[in-house]
Amino acid sequence: MAHAFAHHMIVRQEHLNQYGNLFGGVVLREIDELAFIACMRAYPGRNFVTRAVQNAEFTAPAHLGDMLEFRFHVGQTGRTSVRVHVEMVVHDGRGGPPVQSFDGTVVMVCVDSHGVPAPLHA
């Protein structure tokens, strides 16, 4: 089972670090929430928690007014886990070419109402 979806957001002043670039923590928070949503869409009625962010690499900065495009692909699964591949592309608010800015994988674990890992397929 493979599911994909995209999400967009604009870089605002409150997203910037002391150097005027998009703060990486903002990206990680957004990715964590969106990976959760991707799993909820792929496995309705299941609960998920974040286990790990693997191979996370920031490769280009984003700046005020840039549009961020997050691409999610729900792919490889285990008995209780789901790997969500994430790419972030920066669309330059000043008209420059799009640039890939982030690549990584979020590992989500399906849990029951007590927070114990549970099978994806009942």
PDB file of N, CA and C in Angstrom, residues 45-94:
ATOM      1  N   GLY A  45      -8.622   5.198  11.333  1.00  0.00           N
ATOM      2  CA  GLY A  45      -9.012   4.542  12.575  1.00  0.00           C
ATOM      3  C   GLY A  45      -7.848   4.068  13.432  1.00  0.00           C
ATOM      4  N   ARG A  46      -6.631   4.191  12.940  1.00  0.00           N
ATOM      5  CA  ARG A  46      -5.450   3.795  13.699  1.00  0.00           C
ATOM      6  C   ARG A  46      -4.837   5.013  14.374  1.00  0.00           C
ATOM      7  N   ASN A  47      -4.090   4.784  15.443  1.00  0.00           N
ATOM      8  CA  ASN A  47      -3.372   5.850  16.157  1.00  0.00           C
ATOM      9  C   ASN A  47      -1.878   5.669  15.899  1.00  0.00           C
ATOM     10  N   PHE A  48      -1.164   6.792  15.793  1.00  0.00           N
ATOM     11  CA  PHE A  48       0.267   6.730  15.497  1.00  0.00           C
ATOM     12  C   PHE A  48       1.055   7.661  16.398  1.00  0.00           C
ATOM     13  N   VAL A  49       2.295   7.271  16.652  1.00  0.00           N
ATOM     14  CA  VAL A  49       3.262   8.125  17.343  1.00  0.00           C
ATOM     15  C   VAL A  49       4.548   8.106  16.527  1.00  0.00           C
ATOM     16  N   THR A  50       5.346   9.157  16.685  1.00  0.00           N
ATOM     17  CA  THR A  50       6.613   9.247  15.971  1.00  0.00           C
ATOM     18  C   THR A  50       7.659   8.413  16.697  1.00  0.00           C
ATOM     19  N   ARG A  51       8.332   7.565  15.942  1.00  0.00           N
ATOM     20  CA  ARG A  51       9.406   6.736  16.500  1.00  0.00           C
ATOM     21  C   ARG A  51      10.771   7.364  16.205  1.00  0.00           C
ATOM     22  N   ALA A  52      10.946   7.848  14.967  1.00  0.00           N
ATOM     23  CA  ALA A  52      12.254   8.376  14.579  1.00  0.00           C
ATOM     24  C   ALA A  52      12.134   9.227  13.318  1.00  0.00           C
ATOM     25  N   VAL A  53      13.101  10.104  13.164  1.00  0.00           N
ATOM     26  CA  VAL A  53      13.307  10.801  11.899  1.00  0.00           C
ATOM     27  C   VAL A  53      14.684  10.356  11.431  1.00  0.00           C
ATOM     28  N   GLN A  54      14.710   9.698  10.280  1.00  0.00           N
ATOM     29  CA  GLN A  54      15.956   9.100   9.791  1.00  0.00           C
ATOM     30  C   GLN A  54      16.465   9.816   8.550  1.00  0.00           C
ATOM     31  N   ASN A  55      17.773   9.852   8.439  1.00  0.00           N
ATOM     32  CA  ASN A  55      18.429  10.404   7.253  1.00  0.00           C
ATOM     33  C   ASN A  55      17.912  11.803   6.897  1.00  0.00           C
ATOM     34  N   ALA A  56      17.617  12.595   7.927  1.00  0.00           N
ATOM     35  CA  ALA A  56      17.117  13.949   7.705  1.00  0.00           C
ATOM     36  C   ALA A  56      18.264  14.844   7.265  1.00  0.00           C
ATOM     37  N   GLU A  57      18.086  15.470   6.108  1.00  0.00           N
ATOM     38  CA  GLU A  57      19.144  16.315   5.588  1.00  0.00           C
ATOM     39  C   GLU A  57      18.554  17.599   5.011  1.00  0.00           C
ATOM     40  N   PHE A  58      19.046  18.719   5.540  1.00  0.00           N
ATOM     41  CA  PHE A  58      18.702  20.029   5.005  1.00  0.00           C
ATOM     42  C   PHE A  58      19.763  20.372   3.966  1.00  0.00           C
ATOM     43  N   THR A  59      19.345  20.699   2.750  1.00  0.00           N
ATOM     44  CA  THR A  59      20.316  20.909   1.673  1.00  0.00           C
ATOM     45  C   THR A  59      20.302  22.319   1.091  1.00  0.00           C
ATOM     46  N   ALA A  60      19.287  23.119   1.407  1.00  0.00           N
ATOM     47  CA  ALA A  60      19.225  24.490   0.892  1.00  0.00           C
ATOM     48  C   ALA A  60      18.339  25.309   1.819  1.00  0.00           C
ATOM     49  N   PRO A  61      18.640  26.590   1.998  1.00  0.00           N
ATOM     50  CA  PRO A  61      17.834  27.434   2.883  1.00  0.00           C
ATOM     51  C   PRO A  61      16.536  27.901   2.220  1.00  0.00           C
ATOM     52  N   ALA A  62      15.629  28.361   3.052  1.00  0.00           N
ATOM     53  CA  ALA A  62      14.412  29.032   2.594  1.00  0.00           C
ATOM     54  C   ALA A  62      14.358  30.371   3.304  1.00  0.00           C
ATOM     55  N   HIS A  63      13.697  31.342   2.684  1.00  0.00           N
ATOM     56  CA  HIS A  63      13.681  32.705   3.208  1.00  0.00           C
ATOM     57  C   HIS A  63      12.255  33.250   3.265  1.00  0.00           C
ATOM     58  N   LEU A  64      12.121  34.381   3.887  1.00  0.00           N
ATOM     59  CA  LEU A  64      10.837  35.062   4.024  1.00  0.00           C
ATOM     60  C   LEU A  64      10.138  35.164   2.667  1.00  0.00           C
ATOM     61  N   GLY A  65       8.900  34.733   2.613  1.00  0.00           N
ATOM     62  CA  GLY A  65       8.096  34.826   1.399  1.00  0.00           C
ATOM     63  C   GLY A  65       8.201  33.633   0.468  1.00  0.00           C
ATOM     64  N   ASP A  66       9.130  32.716   0.730  1.00  0.00           N
ATOM     65  CA  ASP A  66       9.236  31.520  -0.102  1.00  0.00           C
ATOM     66  C   ASP A  66       8.051  30.595   0.180  1.00  0.00           C
ATOM     67  N   MET A  67       7.670  29.818  -0.827  1.00  0.00           N
ATOM     68  CA  MET A  67       6.635  28.803  -0.638  1.00  0.00           C
ATOM     69  C   MET A  67       7.317  27.454  -0.475  1.00  0.00           C
ATOM     70  N   LEU A  68       6.915  26.722   0.546  1.00  0.00           N
ATOM     71  CA  LEU A  68       7.448  25.388   0.804  1.00  0.00           C
ATOM     72  C   LEU A  68       6.446  24.362   0.304  1.00  0.00           C
ATOM     73  N   GLU A  69       6.949  23.394  -0.425  1.00  0.00           N
ATOM     74  CA  GLU A  69       6.118  22.282  -0.882  1.00  0.00           C
ATOM     75  C   GLU A  69       6.638  21.016  -0.218  1.00  0.00           C
ATOM     76  N   PHE A  70       5.806  20.403   0.615  1.00  0.00           N
ATOM     77  CA  PHE A  70       6.159  19.155   1.286  1.00  0.00           C
ATOM     78  C   PHE A  70       5.535  18.012   0.496  1.00  0.00           C
ATOM     79  N   ARG A  71       6.329  17.009   0.173  1.00  0.00           N
ATOM     80  CA  ARG A  71       5.842  15.831  -0.540  1.00  0.00           C
ATOM     81  C   ARG A  71       6.035  14.619   0.356  1.00  0.00           C
ATOM     82  N   PHE A  72       4.952  13.891   0.579  1.00  0.00           N
ATOM     83  CA  PHE A  72       4.965  12.736   1.474  1.00  0.00           C
ATOM     84  C   PHE A  72       4.602  11.479   0.702  1.00  0.00           C
ATOM     85  N   HIS A  73       5.334  10.406   0.981  1.00  0.00           N
ATOM     86  CA  HIS A  73       5.031   9.119   0.382  1.00  0.00           C
ATOM     87  C   HIS A  73       5.028   8.076   1.492  1.00  0.00           C
ATOM     88  N   VAL A  74       3.857   7.535   1.764  1.00  0.00           N
ATOM     89  CA  VAL A  74       3.713   6.474   2.767  1.00  0.00           C
ATOM     90  C   VAL A  74       4.043   5.178   2.053  1.00  0.00           C
ATOM     91  N   GLY A  75       5.125   4.549   2.461  1.00  0.00           N
ATOM     92  CA  GLY A  75       5.584   3.383   1.727  1.00  0.00           C
ATOM     93  C   GLY A  75       5.790   2.173   2.593  1.00  0.00           C
ATOM     94  N   GLN A  76       7.044   1.853   2.841  1.00  0.00           N
ATOM     95  CA  GLN A  76       7.435   0.632   3.517  1.00  0.00           C
ATOM     96  C   GLN A  76       6.765   0.506   4.878  1.00  0.00           C
ATOM     97  N   THR A  77       6.222  -0.672   5.144  1.00  0.00           N
ATOM     98  CA  THR A  77       5.580  -0.920   6.433  1.00  0.00           C
ATOM     99  C   THR A  77       6.172  -2.170   7.067  1.00  0.00           C
ATOM    100  N   GLY A  78       6.095  -2.197   8.387  1.00  0.00           N
ATOM    101  CA  GLY A  78       6.425  -3.389   9.154  1.00  0.00           C
ATOM    102  C   GLY A  78       5.144  -3.879   9.798  1.00  0.00           C
ATOM    103  N   ARG A  79       5.271  -4.676  10.823  1.00  0.00           N
ATOM    104  CA  ARG A  79       4.076  -5.176  11.512  1.00  0.00           C
ATOM    105  C   ARG A  79       3.337  -4.041  12.205  1.00  0.00           C
ATOM    106  N   THR A  80       4.097  -3.120  12.841  1.00  0.00           N
ATOM    107  CA  THR A  80       3.476  -2.005  13.578  1.00  0.00           C
ATOM    108  C   THR A  80       3.947  -0.639  13.094  1.00  0.00           C
ATOM    109  N   SER A  81       4.882  -0.597  12.145  1.00  0.00           N
ATOM    110  CA  SER A  81       5.477   0.685  11.770  1.00  0.00           C
ATOM    111  C   SER A  81       5.237   1.033  10.300  1.00  0.00           C
ATOM    112  N   VAL A  82       5.348   2.334  10.051  1.00  0.00           N
ATOM    113  CA  VAL A  82       5.181   2.878   8.708  1.00  0.00           C
ATOM    114  C   VAL A  82       6.321   3.861   8.471  1.00  0.00           C
ATOM    115  N   ARG A  83       6.943   3.772   7.312  1.00  0.00           N
ATOM    116  CA  ARG A  83       7.972   4.732   6.923  1.00  0.00           C
ATOM    117  C   ARG A  83       7.340   5.733   5.955  1.00  0.00           C
ATOM    118  N   VAL A  84       7.503   7.015   6.308  1.00  0.00           N
ATOM    119  CA  VAL A  84       6.966   8.088   5.481  1.00  0.00           C
ATOM    120  C   VAL A  84       8.148   8.880   4.935  1.00  0.00           C
ATOM    121  N   HIS A  85       8.358   8.794   3.631  1.00  0.00           N
ATOM    122  CA  HIS A  85       9.443   9.554   3.009  1.00  0.00           C
ATOM    123  C   HIS A  85       8.956  10.984   2.789  1.00  0.00           C
ATOM    124  N   VAL A  86       9.823  11.949   3.105  1.00  0.00           N
ATOM    125  CA  VAL A  86       9.460  13.364   3.022  1.00  0.00           C
ATOM    126  C   VAL A  86      10.503  14.116   2.210  1.00  0.00           C
ATOM    127  N   GLU A  87      10.011  14.928   1.292  1.00  0.00           N
ATOM    128  CA  GLU A  87      10.862  15.876   0.573  1.00  0.00           C
ATOM    129  C   GLU A  87      10.249  17.253   0.756  1.00  0.00           C
ATOM    130  N   MET A  88      11.091  18.260   0.852  1.00  0.00           N
ATOM    131  CA  MET A  88      10.605  19.637   0.882  1.00  0.00           C
ATOM    132  C   MET A  88      11.299  20.401  -0.230  1.00  0.00           C
ATOM    133  N   VAL A  89      10.509  21.058  -1.055  1.00  0.00           N
ATOM    134  CA  VAL A  89      11.020  21.865  -2.152  1.00  0.00           C
ATOM    135  C   VAL A  89      10.700  23.318  -1.835  1.00  0.00           C
ATOM    136  N   VAL A  90      11.680  24.195  -2.030  1.00  0.00           N
ATOM    137  CA  VAL A  90      11.486  25.626  -1.814  1.00  0.00           C
ATOM    138  C   VAL A  90      11.232  26.282  -3.165  1.00  0.00           C
ATOM    139  N   HIS A  91      10.113  26.975  -3.249  1.00  0.00           N
ATOM    140  CA  HIS A  91       9.781  27.781  -4.419  1.00  0.00           C
ATOM    141  C   HIS A  91      10.102  29.221  -4.045  1.00  0.00           C
ATOM    142  N   ASP A  92      11.105  29.768  -4.682  1.00  0.00           N
ATOM    143  CA  ASP A  92      11.623  31.104  -4.386  1.00  0.00           C
ATOM    144  C   ASP A  92      10.538  32.158  -4.582  1.00  0.00           C
ATOM    145  N   GLY A  93      10.244  32.899  -3.520  1.00  0.00           N
ATOM    146  CA  GLY A  93       9.240  33.960  -3.572  1.00  0.00           C
ATOM    147  C   GLY A  93       9.630  35.099  -4.496  1.00  0.00           C
ATOM    148  N   ARG A  94      10.878  35.144  -4.912  1.00  0.00           N
ATOM    149  CA  ARG A  94      11.349  36.202  -5.818  1.00  0.00           C
ATOM    150  C   ARG A  94      11.425  35.706  -7.265  1.00  0.00           C
TER     151      ARG A  94
END
